[in-house]
mmCIF file of C-alpha atoms in Angstrom:
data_model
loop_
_atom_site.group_PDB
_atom_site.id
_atom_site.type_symbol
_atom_site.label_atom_id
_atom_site.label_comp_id
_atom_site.label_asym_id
_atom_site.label_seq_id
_atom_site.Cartn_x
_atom_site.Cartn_y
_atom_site.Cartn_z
ATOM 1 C CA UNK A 1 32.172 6.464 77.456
ATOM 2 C CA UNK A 2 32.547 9.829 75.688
ATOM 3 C CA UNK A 3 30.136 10.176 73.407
ATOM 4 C CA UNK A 4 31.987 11.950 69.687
ATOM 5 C CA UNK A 5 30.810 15.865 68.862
ATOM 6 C CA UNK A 6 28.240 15.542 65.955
ATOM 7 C CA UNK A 7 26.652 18.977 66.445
ATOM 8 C CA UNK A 8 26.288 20.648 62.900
ATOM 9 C CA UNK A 9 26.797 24.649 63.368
ATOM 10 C CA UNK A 10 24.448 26.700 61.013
ATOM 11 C CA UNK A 11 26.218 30.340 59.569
ATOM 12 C CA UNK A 12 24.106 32.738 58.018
ATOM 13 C CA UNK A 13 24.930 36.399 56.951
ATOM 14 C CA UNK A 14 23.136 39.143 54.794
ATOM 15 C CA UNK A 15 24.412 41.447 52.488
ATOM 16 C CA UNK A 16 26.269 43.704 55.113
ATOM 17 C CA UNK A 17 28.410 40.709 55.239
ATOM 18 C CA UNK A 18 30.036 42.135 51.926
ATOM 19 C CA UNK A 19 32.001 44.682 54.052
ATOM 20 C CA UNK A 20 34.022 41.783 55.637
ATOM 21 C CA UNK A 21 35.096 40.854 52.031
ATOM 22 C CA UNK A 22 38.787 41.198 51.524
ATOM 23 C CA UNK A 23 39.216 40.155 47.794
ATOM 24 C CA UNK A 24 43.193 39.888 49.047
ATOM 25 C CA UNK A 25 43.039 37.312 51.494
ATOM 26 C CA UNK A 26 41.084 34.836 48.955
ATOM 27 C CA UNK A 27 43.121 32.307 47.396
ATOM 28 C CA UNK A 28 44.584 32.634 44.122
ATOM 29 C CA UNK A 29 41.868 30.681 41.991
ATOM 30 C CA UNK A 30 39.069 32.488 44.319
ATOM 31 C CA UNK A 31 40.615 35.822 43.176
ATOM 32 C CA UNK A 32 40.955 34.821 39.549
ATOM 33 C CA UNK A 33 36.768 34.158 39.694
ATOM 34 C CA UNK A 34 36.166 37.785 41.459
ATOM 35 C CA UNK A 35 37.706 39.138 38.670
ATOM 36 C CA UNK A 36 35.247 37.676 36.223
ATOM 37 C CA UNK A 37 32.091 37.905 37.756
ATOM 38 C CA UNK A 38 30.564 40.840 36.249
ATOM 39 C CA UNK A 39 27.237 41.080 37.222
ATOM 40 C CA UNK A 40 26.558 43.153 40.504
ATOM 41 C CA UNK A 41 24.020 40.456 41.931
ATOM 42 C CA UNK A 42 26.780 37.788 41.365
ATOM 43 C CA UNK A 43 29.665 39.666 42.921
ATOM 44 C CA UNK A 44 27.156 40.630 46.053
ATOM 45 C CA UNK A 45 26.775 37.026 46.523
ATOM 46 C CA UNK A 46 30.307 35.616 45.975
ATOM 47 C CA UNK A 47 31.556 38.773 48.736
ATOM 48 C CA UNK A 48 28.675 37.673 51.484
ATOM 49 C CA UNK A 49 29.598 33.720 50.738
ATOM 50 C CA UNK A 50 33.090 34.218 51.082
ATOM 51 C CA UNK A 51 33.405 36.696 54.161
ATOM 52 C CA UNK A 52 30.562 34.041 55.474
ATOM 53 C CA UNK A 53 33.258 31.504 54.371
ATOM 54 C CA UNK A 54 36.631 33.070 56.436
ATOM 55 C CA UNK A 55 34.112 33.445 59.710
ATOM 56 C CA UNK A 56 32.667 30.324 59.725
ATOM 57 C CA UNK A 57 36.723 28.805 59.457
ATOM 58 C CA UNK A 58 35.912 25.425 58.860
ATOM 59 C CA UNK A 59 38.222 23.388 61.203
ATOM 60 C CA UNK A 60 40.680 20.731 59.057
ATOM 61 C CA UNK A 61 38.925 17.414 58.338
ATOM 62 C CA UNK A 62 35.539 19.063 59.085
ATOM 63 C CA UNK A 63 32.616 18.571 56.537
ATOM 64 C CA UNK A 64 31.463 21.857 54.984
ATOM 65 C CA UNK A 65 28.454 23.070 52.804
ATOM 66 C CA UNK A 66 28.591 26.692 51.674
ATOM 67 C CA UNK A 67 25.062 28.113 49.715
ATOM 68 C CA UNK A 68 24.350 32.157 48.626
ATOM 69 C CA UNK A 69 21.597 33.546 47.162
ATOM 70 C CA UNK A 70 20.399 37.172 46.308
ATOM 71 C CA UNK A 71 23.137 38.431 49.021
ATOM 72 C CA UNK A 72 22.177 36.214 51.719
ATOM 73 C CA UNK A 73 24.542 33.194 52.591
ATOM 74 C CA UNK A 74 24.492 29.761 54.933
ATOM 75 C CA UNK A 75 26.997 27.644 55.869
ATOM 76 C CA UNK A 76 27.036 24.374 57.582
ATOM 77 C CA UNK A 77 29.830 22.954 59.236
ATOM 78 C CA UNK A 78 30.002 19.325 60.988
ATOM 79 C CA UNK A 79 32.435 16.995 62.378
ATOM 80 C CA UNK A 80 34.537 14.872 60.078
ATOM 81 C CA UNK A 81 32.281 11.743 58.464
ATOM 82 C CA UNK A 82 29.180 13.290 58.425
ATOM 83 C CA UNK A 83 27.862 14.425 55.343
ATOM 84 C CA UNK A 84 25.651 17.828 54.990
ATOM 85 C CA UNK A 85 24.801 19.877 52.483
ATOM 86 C CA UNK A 86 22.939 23.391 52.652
ATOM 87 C CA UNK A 87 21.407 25.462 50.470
ATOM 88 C CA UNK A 88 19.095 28.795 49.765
ATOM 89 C CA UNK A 89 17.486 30.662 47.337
ATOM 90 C CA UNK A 90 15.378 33.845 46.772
ATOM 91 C CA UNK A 91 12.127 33.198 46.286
ATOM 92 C CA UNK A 92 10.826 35.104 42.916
ATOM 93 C CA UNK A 93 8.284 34.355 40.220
ATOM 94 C CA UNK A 94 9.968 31.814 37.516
ATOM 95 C CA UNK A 95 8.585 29.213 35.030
ATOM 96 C CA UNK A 96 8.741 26.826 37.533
ATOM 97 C CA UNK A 97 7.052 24.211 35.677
ATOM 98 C CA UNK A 98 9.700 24.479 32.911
ATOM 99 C CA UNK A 99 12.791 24.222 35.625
ATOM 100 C CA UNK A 100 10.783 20.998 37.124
ATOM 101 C CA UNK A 101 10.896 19.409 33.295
ATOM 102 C CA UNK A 102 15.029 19.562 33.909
ATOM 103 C CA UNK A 103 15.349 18.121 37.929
ATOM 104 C CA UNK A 104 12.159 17.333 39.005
ATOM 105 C CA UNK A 105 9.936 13.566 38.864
ATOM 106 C CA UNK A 106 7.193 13.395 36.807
ATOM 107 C CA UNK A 107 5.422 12.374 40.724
ATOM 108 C CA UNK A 108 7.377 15.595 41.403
ATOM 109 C CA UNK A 109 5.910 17.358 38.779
ATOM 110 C CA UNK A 110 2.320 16.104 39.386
ATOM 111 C CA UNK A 111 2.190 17.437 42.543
ATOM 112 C CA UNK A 112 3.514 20.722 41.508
ATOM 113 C CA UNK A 113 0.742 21.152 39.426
ATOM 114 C CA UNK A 114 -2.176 20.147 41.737
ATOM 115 C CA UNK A 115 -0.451 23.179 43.857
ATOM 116 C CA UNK A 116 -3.004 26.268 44.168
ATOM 117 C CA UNK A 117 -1.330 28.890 42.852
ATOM 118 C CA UNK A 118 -0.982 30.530 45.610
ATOM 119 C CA UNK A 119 1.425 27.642 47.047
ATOM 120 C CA UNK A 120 3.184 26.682 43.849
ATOM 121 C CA UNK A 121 6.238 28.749 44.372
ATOM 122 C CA UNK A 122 7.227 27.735 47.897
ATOM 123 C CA UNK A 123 6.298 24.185 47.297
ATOM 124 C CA UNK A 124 8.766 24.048 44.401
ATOM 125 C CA UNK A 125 11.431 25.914 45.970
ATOM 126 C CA UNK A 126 10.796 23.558 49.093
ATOM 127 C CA UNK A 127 11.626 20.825 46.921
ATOM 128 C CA UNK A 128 14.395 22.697 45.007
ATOM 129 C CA UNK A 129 16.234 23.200 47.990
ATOM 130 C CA UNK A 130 15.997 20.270 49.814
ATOM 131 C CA UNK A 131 16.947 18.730 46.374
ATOM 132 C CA UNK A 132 20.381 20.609 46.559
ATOM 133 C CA UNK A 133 21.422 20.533 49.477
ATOM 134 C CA UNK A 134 21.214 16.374 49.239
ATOM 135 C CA UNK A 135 23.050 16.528 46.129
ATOM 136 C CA UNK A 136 25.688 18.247 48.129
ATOM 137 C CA UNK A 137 25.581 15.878 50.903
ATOM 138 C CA UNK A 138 25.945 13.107 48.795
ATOM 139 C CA UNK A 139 29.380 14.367 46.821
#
């Protein structure tokens, strides 16, 4: 009995990924949305992501979860039926307790604020990410 390939294959590049962009080879609604991004942060992530993106080369039929973040990038990749979702962020100092008001419980939000301050921003960005990364998996 052969047993069916369910490994999940984890990508992740940094900002020297951006050299590997080739604006050219992205499809035509990809290269409409390089044109518009205007801020330097944005267009750092969208080059990482997408040279990420043409490495990682998805296989047809395979499931696929593409994140960026502050020039940093991950993708997942898995066998066809299995859903995954990945995601990443910077970690930097934010009204967290007014992002929690828009996607977080109000259990969520309680235990945000019995944090010590000290552990308040990784716990919520814990939760943020795990949050996204289901709601990808679940699309």
């Amino acid at each position: 009995m052969t047993r069916p390939d369910s490994r999940i294959t984890l990508w992740l590049a940094g900002p020297q990924a951006a050299a590997c962009f080739d604006p050219a080879s992205q499809t035509n609604a990809d290269q409409q949305r390089w044109r518009q991004i205007r801020s330097e942060r944005r267009r750092l992530d969208w080059a990482v992501s997408r040279a990420l993106l043409a490495r990682a080369a998805p296989p047809a039929g395979h499931a696929f979860s593409l994140s960026h973040s502050n020039g940093h990038a991950a993708a997942a990749v898995a066998p066809a039926g299995v859903r995954l979702g990945v995601d990443l962020e910077f970690t930097r100092v934010r009204d967290v307790a007014s992002l929690a008001q828009l996607a977080y419980s109000s259990r969520e939000r309680a235990d945000l604020r019995q944090c010590a301050d000290s552990e308040r921003i990784r716990h919520f960005y814990t939760l943020w990410t795990l949050k996204e990364a289901l709601a990808k998996a679940l699309r």
